Coordinates of N, CA and C in Angstrom, one line a residue:
L1 N 53.2 19.7 -57.9 CA 51.8 19.4 -57.8 C 51.0 20.3 -56.8
P2 N 51.6 20.5 -55.6 CA 50.8 21.4 -54.7 C 50.6 22.8 -55.2
K3 N 51.3 23.2 -56.3 CA 51.1 24.6 -56.8 C 50.0 24.6 -57.9
I4 N 49.3 23.5 -58.1 CA 48.3 23.4 -59.2 C 47.2 24.4 -58.8
K5 N 46.8 25.3 -59.8 CA 45.7 26.2 -59.5 C 44.3 25.7 -60.0
Y6 N 44.3 24.8 -61.0 CA 43.1 24.3 -61.5 C 43.2 22.8 -61.7
L7 N 42.2 22.1 -61.1 CA 42.1 20.7 -61.3 C 40.8 20.3 -61.9
V8 N 40.9 19.7 -63.1 CA 39.7 19.4 -63.9 C 39.7 17.9 -64.1
I9 N 38.6 17.3 -63.6 CA 38.4 15.8 -63.7 C 37.1 15.5 -64.4
D10 N 37.3 14.7 -65.5 CA 36.1 14.2 -66.3 C 35.8 12.8 -65.8
E11 N 34.5 12.4 -66.0 CA 34.0 11.1 -65.7 C 34.3 10.8 -64.2
I12 N 34.0 11.8 -63.3 CA 34.3 11.7 -61.9 C 33.7 10.5 -61.2
D13 N 32.4 10.2 -61.6 CA 31.7 9.1 -60.9 C 32.4 7.8 -61.2
R14 N 33.0 7.6 -62.3 CA 33.8 6.4 -62.7 C 35.1 6.4 -62.0
M15 N 35.8 7.5 -62.0 CA 37.1 7.6 -61.4 C 37.1 7.4 -59.9
A16 N 35.9 7.8 -59.2 CA 35.9 7.7 -57.8 C 35.3 6.3 -57.3
E17 N 35.0 5.4 -58.2 CA 34.5 4.1 -57.7 C 35.5 3.4 -56.9
K18 N 35.0 2.7 -55.9 CA 35.9 2.0 -55.0 C 36.6 0.9 -55.8
Q19 N 37.9 0.7 -55.4 CA 38.7 -0.4 -56.0 C 39.1 -0.1 -57.5
N20 N 38.7 1.1 -58.0 CA 39.1 1.4 -59.4 C 40.0 2.6 -59.3
F21 N 41.0 2.6 -60.2 CA 41.9 3.8 -60.4 C 42.6 4.1 -59.0
S22 N 43.2 3.2 -58.4 CA 43.9 3.4 -57.1 C 44.9 4.6 -57.2
E23 N 45.5 4.7 -58.4 CA 46.5 5.8 -58.6 C 45.8 7.1 -58.5
F24 N 44.6 7.2 -58.9 CA 43.9 8.5 -58.8 C 43.6 8.8 -57.3
S25 N 43.3 7.9 -56.5 CA 43.1 8.1 -55.1 C 44.4 8.5 -54.4
Q26 N 45.5 7.9 -54.8 CA 46.8 8.3 -54.2 C 47.2 9.7 -54.6
L27 N 46.9 10.0 -55.9 CA 47.2 11.4 -56.4 C 46.4 12.4 -55.6
L28 N 45.1 12.1 -55.4 CA 44.2 13.0 -54.7 C 44.7 13.2 -53.2
E29 N 45.1 12.1 -52.6 CA 45.6 12.2 -51.2 C 46.9 13.1 -51.2
F30 N 47.7 13.0 -52.2 CA 48.9 13.8 -52.2 C 48.5 15.3 -52.4
L31 N 47.6 15.6 -53.4 CA 47.2 16.9 -53.7 C 46.5 17.6 -52.5
N32 N 45.7 16.8 -51.7 CA 44.9 17.3 -50.6 C 45.6 17.3 -49.3
G33 N 46.9 17.1 -49.3 CA 47.7 17.0 -48.1 C 47.9 18.4 -47.5
D34 N 47.8 19.4 -48.3 CA 48.0 20.8 -47.9 C 46.7 21.6 -47.9
E35 N 46.2 21.9 -46.7 CA 44.9 22.7 -46.6 C 45.0 24.0 -47.3
N36 N 46.1 24.7 -47.3 CA 46.3 26.0 -47.9 C 46.2 25.8 -49.5
A37 N 46.8 24.7 -50.0 CA 46.7 24.5 -51.4 C 45.2 24.2 -51.9
I38 N 44.5 23.5 -51.0 CA 43.1 23.2 -51.4 C 42.3 24.5 -51.5
R39 N 42.6 25.5 -50.6 CA 41.8 26.8 -50.6 C 42.2 27.6 -51.8
K40 N 43.4 27.4 -52.3 CA 43.8 28.2 -53.5 C 43.4 27.6 -54.8
R41 N 43.1 26.3 -54.8 CA 42.9 25.6 -56.0 C 41.4 25.6 -56.4
Q42 N 41.1 25.7 -57.7 CA 39.8 25.6 -58.2 C 39.6 24.2 -58.8
T43 N 38.6 23.5 -58.3 CA 38.4 22.1 -58.8 C 37.1 22.0 -59.6
L44 N 37.1 21.5 -60.8 CA 36.0 21.3 -61.6 C 35.8 19.8 -62.0
V45 N 34.7 19.3 -61.8 CA 34.4 17.9 -62.1 C 33.2 17.7 -63.0
F46 N 33.2 16.7 -63.9 CA 32.2 16.6 -64.8 C 31.8 15.1 -65.0
S47 N 30.5 14.8 -65.3 CA 30.1 13.5 -65.7 C 28.6 13.6 -66.2
A48 N 28.3 12.8 -67.2 CA 26.9 12.8 -67.6 C 26.0 12.1 -66.6
T49 N 26.6 11.3 -65.7 CA 25.8 10.6 -64.7 C 26.2 10.9 -63.3
L50 N 26.6 12.2 -63.1 CA 27.1 12.6 -61.8 C 26.0 12.5 -60.7
S51 N 24.8 12.8 -61.1 CA 23.7 12.8 -60.1 C 22.8 11.6 -60.3
F52 N 23.3 10.6 -61.0 CA 22.5 9.4 -61.4 C 22.6 8.4 -60.3
V53 N 21.5 7.8 -59.8 CA 21.5 6.8 -58.8 C 20.7 5.6 -59.2
H54 N 21.1 4.4 -58.6 CA 20.3 3.2 -58.9 C 19.3 3.0 -57.8
P55 N 18.1 2.4 -58.2 CA 17.2 1.9 -57.2 C 17.9 0.8 -56.4
M56 N 17.7 0.8 -55.1 CA 18.4 -0.3 -54.3 C 17.8 -1.6 -54.5
P57 N 18.6 -2.7 -54.7 CA 18.0 -4.0 -54.8 C 17.2 -4.4 -53.6
N58 N 16.2 -5.3 -53.9 CA 15.3 -5.7 -52.8 C 16.1 -6.4 -51.7
R59 N 17.1 -7.2 -52.0 CA 17.9 -7.9 -51.0 C 18.6 -7.0 -50.0
L60 N 18.9 -5.8 -50.5 CA 19.5 -4.8 -49.6 C 18.4 -3.9 -48.8
L61 N 17.3 -3.7 -49.5 CA 16.3 -2.9 -48.9 C 15.7 -3.6 -47.7
S62 N 15.8 -5.0 -47.7 CA 15.2 -5.8 -46.6 C 16.1 -5.7 -45.3
K63 N 17.3 -5.2 -45.4 CA 18.2 -5.1 -44.3 C 17.8 -3.9 -43.4
A64 N 18.1 -4.0 -42.2 CA 17.8 -2.9 -41.2 C 18.5 -1.6 -41.6
N65 N 17.8 -0.5 -41.5 CA 18.4 0.8 -41.7 C 18.9 1.1 -43.2
A66 N 18.5 0.2 -44.1 CA 18.9 0.3 -45.5 C 18.0 1.3 -46.2
K67 N 18.6 2.2 -46.9 CA 17.8 3.2 -47.7 C 18.6 3.5 -49.0
P68 N 17.9 3.8 -50.1 CA 18.7 4.1 -51.3 C 19.4 5.5 -51.2
L69 N 20.5 5.6 -51.9 CA 21.3 6.8 -51.9 C 20.6 7.8 -52.8
S70 N 20.4 9.0 -52.3 CA 19.8 10.1 -53.1 C 20.9 10.7 -54.0
A71 N 20.5 11.5 -55.0 CA 21.4 12.2 -55.9 C 22.2 13.2 -55.1
E72 N 21.6 13.9 -54.1 CA 22.3 14.8 -53.3 C 23.3 14.2 -52.4
E73 N 23.0 13.0 -51.9 CA 24.0 12.3 -51.0 C 25.2 11.8 -51.9
K74 N 24.9 11.4 -53.1 CA 26.0 10.9 -54.0 C 26.9 12.0 -54.3
I75 N 26.4 13.2 -54.6 CA 27.2 14.4 -54.8 C 28.0 14.8 -53.6
E76 N 27.4 14.8 -52.4 CA 28.1 15.1 -51.2 C 29.2 14.2 -50.9
N77 N 29.0 12.9 -51.2 CA 30.1 11.9 -51.0 C 31.3 12.2 -51.9
L78 N 31.0 12.6 -53.2 CA 32.0 12.9 -54.1 C 32.8 14.2 -53.7
I79 N 32.0 15.2 -53.2 CA 32.6 16.4 -52.7 C 33.6 16.1 -51.5
S80 N 33.1 15.2 -50.6 CA 34.0 14.8 -49.5 C 35.2 14.1 -50.0
F81 N 35.0 13.2 -51.0 CA 36.1 12.4 -51.5 C 37.2 13.3 -52.1
L82 N 36.7 14.4 -52.8 CA 37.7 15.3 -53.5 C 38.2 16.4 -52.6
S83 N 37.7 16.5 -51.3 CA 38.1 17.6 -50.4 C 37.9 18.9 -51.0
M84 N 36.7 19.1 -51.6 CA 36.4 20.4 -52.3 C 36.2 21.5 -51.3
R85 N 36.3 22.7 -51.7 CA 36.1 23.9 -50.8 C 34.7 24.0 -50.4
E86 N 34.4 24.7 -49.3 CA 33.1 24.9 -48.8 C 32.2 25.8 -49.9
K87 N 32.9 26.7 -50.5 CA 32.2 27.5 -51.5 C 32.2 26.8 -52.8
R88 N 31.1 26.2 -53.1 CA 31.1 25.4 -54.4 C 29.7 25.5 -55.0
K89 N 29.6 25.1 -56.2 CA 28.4 25.1 -57.0 C 28.2 23.8 -57.7
V90 N 27.0 23.3 -57.7 CA 26.6 22.1 -58.4 C 25.7 22.5 -59.5
I91 N 26.1 22.3 -60.8 CA 25.3 22.7 -61.9 C 24.8 21.4 -62.6
D92 N 23.6 21.1 -62.6 CA 23.0 19.9 -63.2 C 22.3 20.2 -64.5
L93 N 22.9 19.9 -65.7 CA 22.2 20.2 -67.0 C 21.6 18.9 -67.6
S94 N 21.7 17.8 -66.9 CA 21.2 16.6 -67.4 C 19.7 16.6 -67.5
S95 N 19.2 15.8 -68.5 CA 17.7 15.7 -68.6 C 17.2 14.6 -67.6
K96 N 16.0 14.4 -67.6 CA 15.4 13.5 -66.7 C 16.0 12.1 -66.6
H97 N 16.4 11.6 -67.8 CA 17.0 10.2 -67.8 C 18.4 10.3 -68.3
G98 N 19.0 11.5 -68.3 CA 20.4 11.6 -68.6 C 20.7 11.5 -70.1
L99 N 19.7 11.6 -70.9 CA 19.9 11.5 -72.4 C 19.5 12.7 -73.1
S100 N 20.0 12.9 -74.3 CA 19.7 14.1 -75.1 C 18.3 14.0 -75.6
S101 N 17.6 15.1 -75.6 CA 16.2 15.2 -76.1 C 16.2 14.9 -77.6
S102 N 17.3 15.0 -78.3 CA 17.3 14.7 -79.8 C 17.7 13.3 -80.1
L103 N 17.8 12.5 -79.0 CA 18.1 11.0 -79.2 C 16.8 10.2 -79.4
V104 N 16.8 9.4 -80.4 CA 15.7 8.4 -80.6 C 16.1 7.1 -80.1
E105 N 15.4 6.5 -79.2 CA 15.7 5.2 -78.6 C 14.8 4.1 -79.1
S106 N 15.4 3.0 -79.3 CA 14.6 1.8 -79.8 C 15.2 0.5 -79.4
C107 N 14.4 -0.5 -79.3 CA 14.9 -1.8 -79.0 C 14.2 -2.9 -79.8
L108 N 15.0 -3.9 -80.1 CA 14.5 -5.0 -81.0 C 14.8 -6.3 -80.3
F109 N 13.7 -7.1 -80.1 CA 13.9 -8.4 -79.4 C 14.1 -9.5 -80.4
C110 N 15.2 -10.3 -80.2 CA 15.7 -11.3 -81.1 C 15.6 -12.7 -80.4
S111 N 15.0 -13.6 -81.0 CA 14.8 -14.9 -80.4 C 16.1 -15.8 -80.4
T112 N 16.9 -15.5 -81.4 CA 18.2 -16.3 -81.5 C 19.3 -15.4 -81.9
L113 N 20.5 -15.9 -81.8 CA 21.7 -15.1 -82.2 C 21.7 -14.9 -83.7
E114 N 21.2 -15.9 -84.4 CA 21.1 -15.7 -85.9 C 20.2 -14.5 -86.2
M115 N 19.1 -14.4 -85.5 CA 18.2 -13.3 -85.8 C 18.8 -12.0 -85.4
K116 N 19.6 -12.0 -84.4 CA 20.3 -10.7 -84.0 C 21.3 -10.3 -85.0
D117 N 22.0 -11.3 -85.6 CA 23.0 -11.0 -86.6 C 22.3 -10.5 -87.9
T118 N 21.2 -11.1 -88.2 CA 20.4 -10.7 -89.4 C 19.8 -9.3 -89.2
S119 N 19.3 -9.0 -88.0 CA 18.8 -7.7 -87.8 C 19.8 -6.6 -87.9
L120 N 21.0 -6.9 -87.3 CA 22.1 -6.0 -87.4 C 22.5 -5.7 -88.9
Y121 N 22.6 -6.8 -89.7 CA 22.9 -6.7 -91.1 C 21.9 -5.8 -91.8
Y122 N 20.6 -6.1 -91.5 CA 19.5 -5.4 -92.2 C 19.6 -3.9 -91.8
F123 N 19.8 -3.6 -90.5 CA 19.9 -2.2 -90.1 C 21.1 -1.5 -90.8
L124 N 22.2 -2.1 -90.8 CA 23.4 -1.4 -91.4 C 23.2 -1.2 -92.9
R125 N 22.6 -2.1 -93.6 CA 22.3 -2.0 -95.0 C 21.3 -0.9 -95.3
H126 N 20.3 -0.8 -94.5 CA 19.2 0.1 -94.8 C 19.4 1.5 -94.2
Y127 N 20.3 1.6 -93.2 CA 20.5 2.9 -92.5 C 22.0 3.2 -92.5
P128 N 22.6 3.5 -93.7 CA 24.0 3.8 -93.7 C 24.4 5.0 -92.9
G129 N 25.6 5.2 -92.6 CA 26.1 6.3 -91.8 C 27.2 5.9 -90.9
R130 N 27.6 6.8 -90.1 CA 28.7 6.5 -89.1 C 28.0 5.8 -87.9
T131 N 28.3 4.5 -87.7 CA 27.7 3.7 -86.7 C 28.7 3.1 -85.7
L132 N 28.3 3.3 -84.5 CA 29.2 2.7 -83.4 C 28.4 1.5 -82.8
I133 N 29.0 0.3 -82.8 CA 28.4 -0.9 -82.3 C 29.1 -1.3 -81.0
F134 N 28.4 -1.4 -79.9 CA 29.0 -1.8 -78.6 C 28.7 -3.3 -78.3
A135 N 29.7 -3.9 -77.8 CA 29.6 -5.3 -77.2 C 30.2 -5.3 -75.8
N136 N 29.9 -6.3 -75.1 CA 30.3 -6.4 -73.7 C 31.7 -7.1 -73.5
S137 N 32.2 -7.8 -74.6 CA 33.4 -8.5 -74.4 C 34.3 -8.3 -75.7
V138 N 35.6 -8.6 -75.5 CA 36.6 -8.5 -76.5 C 36.3 -9.6 -77.6
N139 N 35.9 -10.8 -77.1 CA 35.6 -11.8 -78.1 C 34.5 -11.5 -79.0
C140 N 33.5 -10.9 -78.4 CA 32.3 -10.5 -79.3 C 32.7 -9.4 -80.3
V141 N 33.5 -8.5 -79.9 CA 34.0 -7.4 -80.8 C 34.8 -8.1 -81.9
R142 N 35.6 -9.0 -81.6 CA 36.4 -9.7 -82.7 C 35.5 -10.5 -83.6
R143 N 34.5 -11.1 -83.1 CA 33.6 -11.9 -83.9 C 32.8 -11.0 -84.8
L144 N 32.3 -9.9 -84.3 CA 31.5 -8.9 -85.1 C 32.4 -8.3 -86.2
K145 N 33.6 -8.0 -85.8 CA 34.5 -7.3 -86.8 C 34.8 -8.3 -88.0
N146 N 35.0 -9.6 -87.7 CA 35.2 -10.5 -88.7 C 34.0 -10.8 -89.6
L147 N 32.8 -10.8 -88.9 CA 31.6 -11.1 -89.6 C 31.3 -9.9 -90.5
L148 N 31.4 -8.7 -90.0 CA 31.0 -7.5 -90.9 C 32.0 -7.3 -92.0
T149 N 33.3 -7.7 -91.7 CA 34.2 -7.6 -92.8 C 33.9 -8.5 -93.9
L150 N 33.5 -9.8 -93.6 CA 33.1 -10.7 -94.6 C 31.9 -10.2 -95.4
L151 N 31.0 -9.5 -94.7 CA 29.8 -8.9 -95.4 C 30.1 -7.6 -96.1
K152 N 31.4 -7.3 -96.3 CA 31.8 -6.2 -97.1 C 31.5 -4.8 -96.5
F153 N 31.4 -4.7 -95.2 CA 31.3 -3.4 -94.6 C 32.7 -2.8 -94.3
K154 N 32.8 -1.5 -94.2 CA 34.0 -0.9 -93.8 C 34.0 -0.8 -92.3
V155 N 34.7 -1.6 -91.6 CA 34.6 -1.7 -90.2 C 36.0 -1.6 -89.5
Y156 N 36.0 -0.9 -88.3 CA 37.1 -0.8 -87.5 C 36.8 -1.3 -86.1
F157 N 37.7 -1.5 -85.2 CA 37.5 -2.0 -83.9 C 38.3 -1.3 -82.8
L158 N 37.8 -1.5 -81.6 CA 38.4 -0.8 -80.5 C 38.1 -1.6 -79.2
H159 N 39.1 -2.1 -78.5 CA 39.0 -2.8 -77.2 C 40.2 -2.7 -76.4
A160 N 40.2 -3.2 -75.2 CA 41.3 -3.0 -74.3 C 42.6 -3.6 -74.8
D161 N 42.6 -4.7 -75.6 CA 43.8 -5.3 -76.1 C 44.4 -4.7 -77.3
V162 N 43.8 -3.6 -77.8 CA 44.4 -2.9 -78.9 C 45.4 -1.9 -78.4
N163 N 46.6 -1.9 -79.0 CA 47.6 -0.9 -78.6 C 47.2 0.5 -79.0
Q164 N 47.9 1.5 -78.3 CA 47.5 2.9 -78.5 C 47.6 3.4 -79.9
K165 N 48.7 3.0 -80.6 CA 48.9 3.4 -82.0 C 47.7 2.9 -82.9
K166 N 47.3 1.6 -82.7 CA 46.2 1.1 -83.5 C 44.9 1.7 -83.1
R167 N 44.7 2.0 -81.8 CA 43.5 2.7 -81.4 C 43.3 4.0 -82.1
L168 N 44.4 4.8 -82.1 CA 44.3 6.1 -82.7 C 44.1 6.0 -84.2
S169 N 44.7 5.1 -84.8 CA 44.5 4.9 -86.3 C 43.1 4.5 -86.6
N170 N 42.5 3.6 -85.8 CA 41.1 3.1 -86.1 C 40.1 4.3 -85.8
L171 N 40.4 5.0 -84.8 CA 39.5 6.2 -84.5 C 39.6 7.2 -85.6
E172 N 40.8 7.5 -86.1 CA 40.9 8.4 -87.2 C 40.2 8.0 -88.5
N173 N 40.4 6.7 -88.8 CA 39.7 6.1 -90.0 C 38.2 6.2 -89.8
F174 N 37.7 5.9 -88.6 CA 36.3 5.9 -88.4 C 35.7 7.4 -88.5
T175 N 36.5 8.3 -87.9 CA 36.1 9.7 -87.9 C 36.1 10.3 -89.3
N176 N 37.0 9.9 -90.2 CA 37.2 10.5 -91.5 C 36.4 9.9 -92.6
N177 N 35.6 8.9 -92.3 CA 34.7 8.3 -93.3 C 33.2 8.4 -92.8
D178 N 32.4 8.8 -93.7 CA 31.0 9.1 -93.4 C 30.2 7.8 -93.2
D179 N 30.5 6.8 -94.0 CA 29.7 5.5 -94.0 C 30.6 4.4 -93.5
T180 N 30.8 4.3 -92.2 CA 31.7 3.3 -91.7 C 31.2 2.9 -90.3
I181 N 31.9 1.8 -89.8 CA 31.4 1.2 -88.6 C 32.6 1.0 -87.6
L182 N 32.4 1.3 -86.3 CA 33.3 1.0 -85.3 C 32.7 0.1 -84.3
V183 N 33.3 -1.1 -84.1 CA 32.8 -2.1 -83.2 C 33.7 -2.0 -81.9
A184 N 33.1 -1.8 -80.8 CA 34.0 -1.5 -79.6 C 33.4 -2.1 -78.3
T185 N 34.2 -2.3 -77.3 CA 33.8 -2.5 -76.0 C 33.5 -1.2 -75.3
D186 N 33.3 -1.2 -74.0 CA 33.0 0.1 -73.4 C 34.1 1.0 -73.1
V187 N 35.3 0.6 -73.7 CA 36.4 1.6 -73.7 C 36.1 2.8 -74.5
A188 N 35.1 2.6 -75.4 CA 34.7 3.7 -76.3 C 33.4 4.4 -75.8
A189 N 32.9 4.0 -74.6 CA 31.7 4.6 -74.1 C 31.8 5.9 -73.5
R190 N 33.0 6.2 -73.0 CA 33.3 7.5 -72.3 C 34.5 8.2 -72.9
G191 N 34.5 9.5 -72.8 CA 35.7 10.2 -73.1 C 36.0 10.5 -74.6
L192 N 35.2 10.0 -75.5 CA 35.4 10.2 -76.9 C 34.4 11.2 -77.4
D193 N 34.9 12.2 -78.2 CA 34.0 13.1 -78.9 C 34.2 13.0 -80.4
I194 N 33.4 12.0 -80.9 CA 33.5 11.7 -82.3 C 32.3 12.4 -83.0
K195 N 32.6 13.3 -83.9 CA 31.6 14.1 -84.5 C 30.7 13.3 -85.5
N196 N 29.4 13.6 -85.5 CA 28.5 13.1 -86.5 C 28.4 11.5 -86.5
V197 N 28.3 11.0 -85.3 CA 27.9 9.6 -85.2 C 26.4 9.5 -85.3
Q198 N 25.9 8.9 -86.3 CA 24.4 8.8 -86.5 C 23.7 7.8 -85.7
H199 N 24.4 6.6 -85.5 CA 23.7 5.5 -84.8 C 24.7 4.9 -83.8
V200 N 24.0 4.5 -82.7 CA 24.7 3.6 -81.7 C 23.9 2.4 -81.6
V201 N 24.5 1.2 -81.8 CA 23.9 -0.1 -81.7 C 24.4 -0.8 -80.5
H202 N 23.6 -1.2 -79.5 CA 24.0 -2.0 -78.4 C 23.8 -3.5 -78.8
Y203 N 24.8 -4.1 -79.4 CA 24.7 -5.5 -79.9 C 24.4 -6.4 -78.7
Q204 N 25.1 -6.0 -77.6 CA 24.8 -6.7 -76.3 C 24.4 -5.6 -75.3
V205 N 23.3 -5.9 -74.6 CA 22.8 -4.9 -73.6 C 23.8 -4.6 -72.5
P206 N 24.1 -3.4 -72.2 CA 25.1 -3.1 -71.2 C 24.6 -3.6 -69.8
R207 N 25.6 -3.7 -68.9 CA 25.2 -4.3 -67.6 C 24.6 -3.2 -66.6
T208 N 24.8 -1.9 -66.9 CA 24.3 -0.9 -66.1 C 23.6 0.2 -66.9
A209 N 22.7 0.9 -66.3 CA 22.1 2.0 -66.9 C 23.1 3.2 -67.2
E210 N 24.1 3.4 -66.3 CA 25.1 4.4 -66.6 C 25.8 4.1 -67.9
T211 N 26.2 2.8 -68.1 CA 26.9 2.5 -69.3 C 26.0 2.7 -70.5
Y212 N 24.7 2.4 -70.4 CA 23.8 2.6 -71.5 C 23.7 4.1 -71.8
I213 N 23.7 5.0 -70.8 CA 23.6 6.4 -71.0 C 24.9 6.9 -71.7
H214 N 26.1 6.4 -71.3 CA 27.3 6.9 -71.8 C 27.5 6.3 -73.3
R215 N 27.1 5.1 -73.5 CA 27.2 4.6 -74.9 C 26.3 5.4 -75.8
S216 N 25.1 5.6 -75.4 CA 24.1 6.3 -76.2 C 24.5 7.8 -76.4
G217 N 25.3 8.3 -75.5 CA 25.8 9.7 -75.6 C 26.8 9.9 -76.6
R218 N 27.3 8.8 -77.3 CA 28.2 9.0 -78.4 C 27.5 9.6 -79.7
T219 N 26.2 9.5 -79.7 CA 25.4 10.1 -80.8 C 24.5 11.2 -80.2
A220 N 23.8 11.9 -81.1 CA 22.9 13.0 -80.7 C 23.6 14.0 -79.8
R221 N 24.8 14.4 -80.2 CA 25.6 15.4 -79.5 C 25.3 16.8 -80.1
L222 N 25.4 17.8 -79.2 CA 25.2 19.2 -79.6 C 23.8 19.3 -80.4
N223 N 22.8 18.7 -79.9 CA 21.4 18.8 -80.4 C 21.2 18.2 -81.8
Q224 N 22.2 17.5 -82.3 CA 22.0 16.7 -83.5 C 21.2 15.5 -83.2
R225 N 20.5 15.0 -84.2 CA 19.6 13.8 -84.0 C 20.5 12.6 -84.1
G226 N 20.1 11.6 -83.4 CA 20.8 10.3 -83.3 C 19.9 9.2 -82.9
L227 N 20.3 8.0 -83.2 CA 19.5 6.8 -82.9 C 20.3 5.8 -82.0
S228 N 19.7 5.4 -80.9 CA 20.3 4.3 -80.1 C 19.4 3.1 -80.1
L229 N 20.0 2.0 -80.6 CA 19.2 0.8 -80.8 C 19.8 -0.4 -80.0
M230 N 18.9 -1.0 -79.2 CA 19.3 -2.2 -78.4 C 18.8 -3.4 -79.1
L231 N 19.7 -4.4 -79.3 CA 19.3 -5.7 -79.8 C 19.3 -6.7 -78.6
V232 N 18.2 -7.2 -78.3 CA 18.0 -8.0 -77.1 C 17.7 -9.4 -77.4
D233 N 18.5 -10.3 -76.9 CA 18.2 -11.8 -77.0 C 18.1 -12.4 -75.6
K234 N 18.0 -13.7 -75.5 CA 17.7 -14.3 -74.3 C 18.9 -14.1 -73.3
Q235 N 20.1 -14.0 -73.8 CA 21.2 -13.8 -72.9 C 21.3 -12.4 -72.3
D236 N 20.5 -11.5 -72.9 CA 20.5 -10.1 -72.5 C 19.4 -9.7 -71.5
V237 N 18.5 -10.6 -71.3 CA 17.2 -10.3 -70.6 C 17.5 -9.7 -69.2
N238 N 18.4 -10.3 -68.4 CA 18.7 -9.8 -67.0 C 19.2 -8.3 -67.1
N239 N 20.2 -8.1 -68.0 CA 20.7 -6.8 -68.1 C 19.7 -5.8 -68.6
F240 N 18.8 -6.3 -69.5 CA 17.8 -5.4 -70.1 C 16.8 -5.0 -69.0
R241 N 16.4 -5.9 -68.2 CA 15.5 -5.6 -67.1 C 16.1 -4.6 -66.1
R242 N 17.4 -4.8 -65.8 CA 18.0 -3.9 -64.9 C 18.1 -2.5 -65.4
V243 N 18.5 -2.4 -66.7 CA 18.5 -1.1 -67.3 C 17.2 -0.4 -67.3
C244 N 16.2 -1.2 -67.7 CA 14.8 -0.6 -67.8 C 14.3 -0.2 -66.4
K245 N 14.6 -1.0 -65.4 CA 14.2 -0.6 -64.0 C 14.8 0.7 -63.6
T246 N 16.1 0.8 -63.8 CA 16.8 2.0 -63.4 C 16.4 3.2 -64.1
L247 N 16.1 3.1 -65.4 CA 15.7 4.2 -66.3 C 14.2 4.4 -66.3
R248 N 13.5 3.5 -65.5 CA 12.0 3.6 -65.4 C 11.4 3.4 -66.8
R249 N 11.8 2.4 -67.5 CA 11.2 2.1 -68.8 C 10.4 0.9 -68.8
G250 N 9.4 0.8 -67.9 CA 8.6 -0.3 -67.8 C 7.9 -0.7 -69.0
N251 N 7.6 0.3 -69.9 CA 6.9 0.0 -71.2 C 7.7 -0.8 -72.1
W252 N 9.0 -0.9 -71.9 CA 9.9 -1.7 -72.8 C 9.8 -3.2 -72.3
I253 N 9.8 -3.4 -71.0 CA 9.8 -4.7 -70.4 C 8.6 -5.6 -70.9
Q254 N 7.5 -4.9 -71.1 CA 6.3 -5.7 -71.5 C 6.4 -6.4 -72.8
F255 N 7.4 -6.1 -73.6 CA 7.5 -6.7 -74.9 C 8.4 -8.0 -74.8
L256 N 9.0 -8.3 -73.6 CA 9.8 -9.5 -73.5 C 8.9 -10.7 -73.6

């Protein structure tokens, strides 16, 4: 490992989160134990939300000396965490809100769960294509998979409890069919490059704006057009407000 010349890390902001991926931190500690190896190694890191920061909650802003973390400070913290060389470059190709300019965003407010299911059914029937539906829990994924199967849709699923062989099989089936559905938790929000996904549906609003960006990034790739649709019910209101505040989408909140 000390002889590694190139170190490439994707989704670095997620990998570097505290209390996550402890093995990754241990590996970095081992790799960075030799100063000479650091100087010889080229390190490249990537993420769609590398320079993305949250507004600080009011409860923290009220504390003495509290101030929100800037994008530059976040990047500097990552550089320190990775022990990168002094000669380095930061290239930010992200748009203002971290989303593709070819992405169409929409949200629909549903008063009941039944209305949400009906709206999803209507959308899938009237807008066929390769559609990725995200939910926040495994139980919700299972429920949607069973419901959509009963409604005669071609549907596959992906979540943390699915073994690797089944995951690969479901992804292959989803990729090889033009008019099909993949229902997934956020295990499918990052690291997958599935071509020609026309629609992303947030059946449940994600808990953070970063997750919204990564979910939505499964479509509208390589300047192709895509649609991101959020279905919002009473259970989603807090998450929806949080996402809107971070992305500065105050015009969406007024419809609640």
